[in-house]
PDB file of C-alpha atoms in Angstrom:
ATOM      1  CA  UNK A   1     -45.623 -19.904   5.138  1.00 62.00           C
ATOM      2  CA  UNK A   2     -45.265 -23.254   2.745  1.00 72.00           C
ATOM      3  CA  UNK A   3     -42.978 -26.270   2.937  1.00 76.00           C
ATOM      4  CA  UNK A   4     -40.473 -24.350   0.865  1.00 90.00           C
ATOM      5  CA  UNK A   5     -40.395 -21.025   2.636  1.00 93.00           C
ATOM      6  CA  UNK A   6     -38.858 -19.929   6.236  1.00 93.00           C
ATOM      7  CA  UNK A   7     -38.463 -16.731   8.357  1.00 93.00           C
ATOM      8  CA  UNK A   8     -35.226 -16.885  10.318  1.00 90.00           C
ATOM      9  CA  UNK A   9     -34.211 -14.753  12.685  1.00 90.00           C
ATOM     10  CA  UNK A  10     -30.296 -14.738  13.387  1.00 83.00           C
ATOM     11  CA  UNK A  11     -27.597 -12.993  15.453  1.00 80.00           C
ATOM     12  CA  UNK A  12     -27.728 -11.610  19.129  1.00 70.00           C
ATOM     13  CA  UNK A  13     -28.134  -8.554  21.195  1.00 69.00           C
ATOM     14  CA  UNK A  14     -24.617  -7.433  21.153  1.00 70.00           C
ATOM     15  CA  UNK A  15     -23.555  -7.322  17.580  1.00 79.00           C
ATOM     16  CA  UNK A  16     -26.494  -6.867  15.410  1.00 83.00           C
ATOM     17  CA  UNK A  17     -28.881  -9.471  13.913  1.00 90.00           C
ATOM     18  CA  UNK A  18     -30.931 -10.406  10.588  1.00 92.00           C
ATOM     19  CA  UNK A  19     -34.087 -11.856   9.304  1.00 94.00           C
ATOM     20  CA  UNK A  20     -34.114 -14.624   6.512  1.00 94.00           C
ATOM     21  CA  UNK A  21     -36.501 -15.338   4.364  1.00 96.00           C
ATOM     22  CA  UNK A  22     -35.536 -18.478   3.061  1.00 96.00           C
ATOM     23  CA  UNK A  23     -36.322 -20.687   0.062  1.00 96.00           C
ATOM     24  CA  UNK A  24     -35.446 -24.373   0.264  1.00 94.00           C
ATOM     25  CA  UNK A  25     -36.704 -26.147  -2.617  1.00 93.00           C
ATOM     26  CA  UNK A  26     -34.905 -29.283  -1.974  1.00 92.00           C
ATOM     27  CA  UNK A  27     -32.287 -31.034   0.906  1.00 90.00           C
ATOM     28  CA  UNK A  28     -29.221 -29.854  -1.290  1.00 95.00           C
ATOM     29  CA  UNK A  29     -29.916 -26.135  -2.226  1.00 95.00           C
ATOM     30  CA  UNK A  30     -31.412 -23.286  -0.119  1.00 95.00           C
ATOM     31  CA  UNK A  31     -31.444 -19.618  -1.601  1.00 97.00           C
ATOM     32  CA  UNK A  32     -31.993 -16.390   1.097  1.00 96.00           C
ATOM     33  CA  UNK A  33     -32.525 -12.841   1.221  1.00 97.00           C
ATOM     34  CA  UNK A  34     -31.830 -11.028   4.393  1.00 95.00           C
ATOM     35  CA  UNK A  35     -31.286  -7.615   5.843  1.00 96.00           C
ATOM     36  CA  UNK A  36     -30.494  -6.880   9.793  1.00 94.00           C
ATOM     37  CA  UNK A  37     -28.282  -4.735  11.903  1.00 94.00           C
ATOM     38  CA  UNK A  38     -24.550  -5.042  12.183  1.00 92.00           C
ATOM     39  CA  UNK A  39     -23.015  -3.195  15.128  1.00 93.00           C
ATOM     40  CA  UNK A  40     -18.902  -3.764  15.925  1.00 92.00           C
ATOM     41  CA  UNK A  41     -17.343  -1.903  18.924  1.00 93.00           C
ATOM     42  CA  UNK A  42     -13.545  -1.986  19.381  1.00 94.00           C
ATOM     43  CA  UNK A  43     -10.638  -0.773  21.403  1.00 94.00           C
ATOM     44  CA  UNK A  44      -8.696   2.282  19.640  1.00 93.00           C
ATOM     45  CA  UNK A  45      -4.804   1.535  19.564  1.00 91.00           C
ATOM     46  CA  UNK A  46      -2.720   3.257  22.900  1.00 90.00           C
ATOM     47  CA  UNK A  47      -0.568   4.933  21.111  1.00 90.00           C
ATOM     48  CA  UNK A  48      -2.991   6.299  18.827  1.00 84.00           C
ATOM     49  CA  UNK A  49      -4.423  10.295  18.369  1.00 87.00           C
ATOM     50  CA  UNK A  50      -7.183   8.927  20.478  1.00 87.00           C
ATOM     51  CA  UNK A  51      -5.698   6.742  22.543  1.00 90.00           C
ATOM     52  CA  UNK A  52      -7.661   3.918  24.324  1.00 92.00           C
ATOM     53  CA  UNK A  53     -10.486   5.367  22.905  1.00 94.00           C
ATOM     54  CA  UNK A  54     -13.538   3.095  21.253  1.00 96.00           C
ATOM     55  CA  UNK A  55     -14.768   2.937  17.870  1.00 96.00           C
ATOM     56  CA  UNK A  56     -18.094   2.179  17.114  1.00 96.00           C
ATOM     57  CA  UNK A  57     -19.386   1.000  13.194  1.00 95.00           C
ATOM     58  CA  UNK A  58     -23.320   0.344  12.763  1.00 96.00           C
ATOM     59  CA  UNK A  59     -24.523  -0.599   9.285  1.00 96.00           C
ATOM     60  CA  UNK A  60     -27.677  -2.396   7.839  1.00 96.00           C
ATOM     61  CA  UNK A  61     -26.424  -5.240   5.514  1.00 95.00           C
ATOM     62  CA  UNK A  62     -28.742  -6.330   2.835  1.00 97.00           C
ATOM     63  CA  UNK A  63     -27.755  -9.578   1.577  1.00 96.00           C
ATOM     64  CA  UNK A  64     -28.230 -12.761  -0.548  1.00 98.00           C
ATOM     65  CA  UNK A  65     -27.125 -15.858  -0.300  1.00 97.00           C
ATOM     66  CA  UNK A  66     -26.545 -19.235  -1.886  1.00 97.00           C
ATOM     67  CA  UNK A  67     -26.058 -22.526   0.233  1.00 96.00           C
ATOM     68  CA  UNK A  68     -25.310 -26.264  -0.884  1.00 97.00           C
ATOM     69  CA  UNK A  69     -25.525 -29.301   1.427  1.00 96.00           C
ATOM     70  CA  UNK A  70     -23.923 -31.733  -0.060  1.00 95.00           C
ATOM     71  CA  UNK A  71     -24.215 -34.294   2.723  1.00 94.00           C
ATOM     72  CA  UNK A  72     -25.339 -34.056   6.830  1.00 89.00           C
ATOM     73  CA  UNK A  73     -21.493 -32.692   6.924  1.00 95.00           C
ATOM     74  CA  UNK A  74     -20.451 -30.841   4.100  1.00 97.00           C
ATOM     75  CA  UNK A  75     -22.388 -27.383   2.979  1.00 97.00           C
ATOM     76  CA  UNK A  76     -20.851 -24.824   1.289  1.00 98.00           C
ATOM     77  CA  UNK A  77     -22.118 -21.020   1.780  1.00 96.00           C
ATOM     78  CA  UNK A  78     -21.681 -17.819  -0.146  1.00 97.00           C
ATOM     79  CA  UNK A  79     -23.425 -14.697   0.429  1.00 95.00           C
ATOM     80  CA  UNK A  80     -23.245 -11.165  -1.542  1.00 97.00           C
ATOM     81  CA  UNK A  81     -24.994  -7.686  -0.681  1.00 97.00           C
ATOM     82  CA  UNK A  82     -24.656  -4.099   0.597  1.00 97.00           C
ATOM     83  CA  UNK A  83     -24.147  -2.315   3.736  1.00 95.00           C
ATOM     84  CA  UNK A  84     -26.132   0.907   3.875  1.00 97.00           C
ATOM     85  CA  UNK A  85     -26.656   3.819   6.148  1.00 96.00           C
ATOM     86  CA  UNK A  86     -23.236   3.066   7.885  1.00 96.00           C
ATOM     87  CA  UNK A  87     -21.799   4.971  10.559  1.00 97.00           C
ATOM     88  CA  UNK A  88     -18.312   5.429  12.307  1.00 96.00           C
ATOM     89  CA  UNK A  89     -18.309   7.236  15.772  1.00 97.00           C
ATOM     90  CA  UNK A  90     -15.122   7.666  17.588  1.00 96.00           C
ATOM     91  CA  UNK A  91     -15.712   7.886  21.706  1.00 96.00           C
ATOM     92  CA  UNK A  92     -12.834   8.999  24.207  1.00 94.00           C
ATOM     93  CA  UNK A  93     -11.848   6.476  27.300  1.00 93.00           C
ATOM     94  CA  UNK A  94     -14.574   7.664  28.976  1.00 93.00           C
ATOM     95  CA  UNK A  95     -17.756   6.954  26.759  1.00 91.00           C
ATOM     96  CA  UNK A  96     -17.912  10.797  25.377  1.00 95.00           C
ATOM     97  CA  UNK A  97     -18.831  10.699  21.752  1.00 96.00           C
ATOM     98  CA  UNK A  98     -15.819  13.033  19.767  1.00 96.00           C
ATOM     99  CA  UNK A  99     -16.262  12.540  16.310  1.00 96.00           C
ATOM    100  CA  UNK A 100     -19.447  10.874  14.396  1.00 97.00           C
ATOM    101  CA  UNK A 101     -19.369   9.973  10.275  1.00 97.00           C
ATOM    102  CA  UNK A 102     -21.507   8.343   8.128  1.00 97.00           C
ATOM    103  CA  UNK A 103     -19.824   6.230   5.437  1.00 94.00           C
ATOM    104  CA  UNK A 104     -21.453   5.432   1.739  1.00 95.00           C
ATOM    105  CA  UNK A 105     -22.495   1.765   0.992  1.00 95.00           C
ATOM    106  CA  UNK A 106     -19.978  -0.775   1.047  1.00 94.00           C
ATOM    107  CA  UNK A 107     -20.304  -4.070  -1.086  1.00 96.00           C
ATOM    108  CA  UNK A 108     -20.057  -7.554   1.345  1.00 94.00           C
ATOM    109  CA  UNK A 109     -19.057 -10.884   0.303  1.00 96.00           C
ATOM    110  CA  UNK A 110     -18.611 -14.182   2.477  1.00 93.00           C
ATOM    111  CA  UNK A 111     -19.255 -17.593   2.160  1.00 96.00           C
ATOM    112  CA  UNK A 112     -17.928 -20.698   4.416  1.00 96.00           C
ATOM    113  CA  UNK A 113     -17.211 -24.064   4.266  1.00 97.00           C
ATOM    114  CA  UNK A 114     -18.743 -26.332   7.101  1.00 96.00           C
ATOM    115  CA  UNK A 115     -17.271 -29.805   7.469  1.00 96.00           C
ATOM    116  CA  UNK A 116     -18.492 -32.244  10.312  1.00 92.00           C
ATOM    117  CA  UNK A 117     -16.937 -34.871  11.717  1.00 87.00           C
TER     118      UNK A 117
END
């Protein structure tokens, strides 16, 4: 690519990951567009109508994003998008699927503060 642009790959093989392609045009500012694969798997409540069970929610997030470095240890981060084609499946103790949805796109926001010292 040039000076100014990146690929970045982010993430790991549990909960999903991204690629970045990223636009730095100077040390303070860096602008990105991303999309990847967001997976979360938890533990259903015990006392629940499907008890100890596991839920599982899979989306693609397509996001971008805004960050600042102010110095080597402040940046500032904020990120906007869409998560599409998500899905909600609902599996008993055992691993046996009982119940699969897919949800409509959901609007994300996030940013972060990261101070070193």
């Amino acid at each position: 690519m040039s000076p100014s642009f990146g690929l970045h790959t982010r993430g790991g093989p549990y909960q999903g990951g991204a690629l970045e392609l990223v636009w730095s045009p100077s040390d303070f500012f860096q602008g990105f567009l991303s999309a990847g694969y967001s997976r979360q798997r938890f533990r259903l409540s015990a006392s629940g109508p499907n008890a100890n069970g596991v839920g599982e929610s899979t989306s693609v997030p397509l996001m971008v994003g805004l960050e600042f470095r102010f110095s080597s240890q402040l940046k500032i981060v904020a990120e906007g998008g869409m998560a599409v084609s998500g899905e909600l499946k609902i599996e008993d103790p055992q691993g046996r699927l009982l119940t699969s949805s897919r949800f409509d796109s959901a609007g994300l926001l996030r940013g972060h503060l990261a101070l070193s010292f």
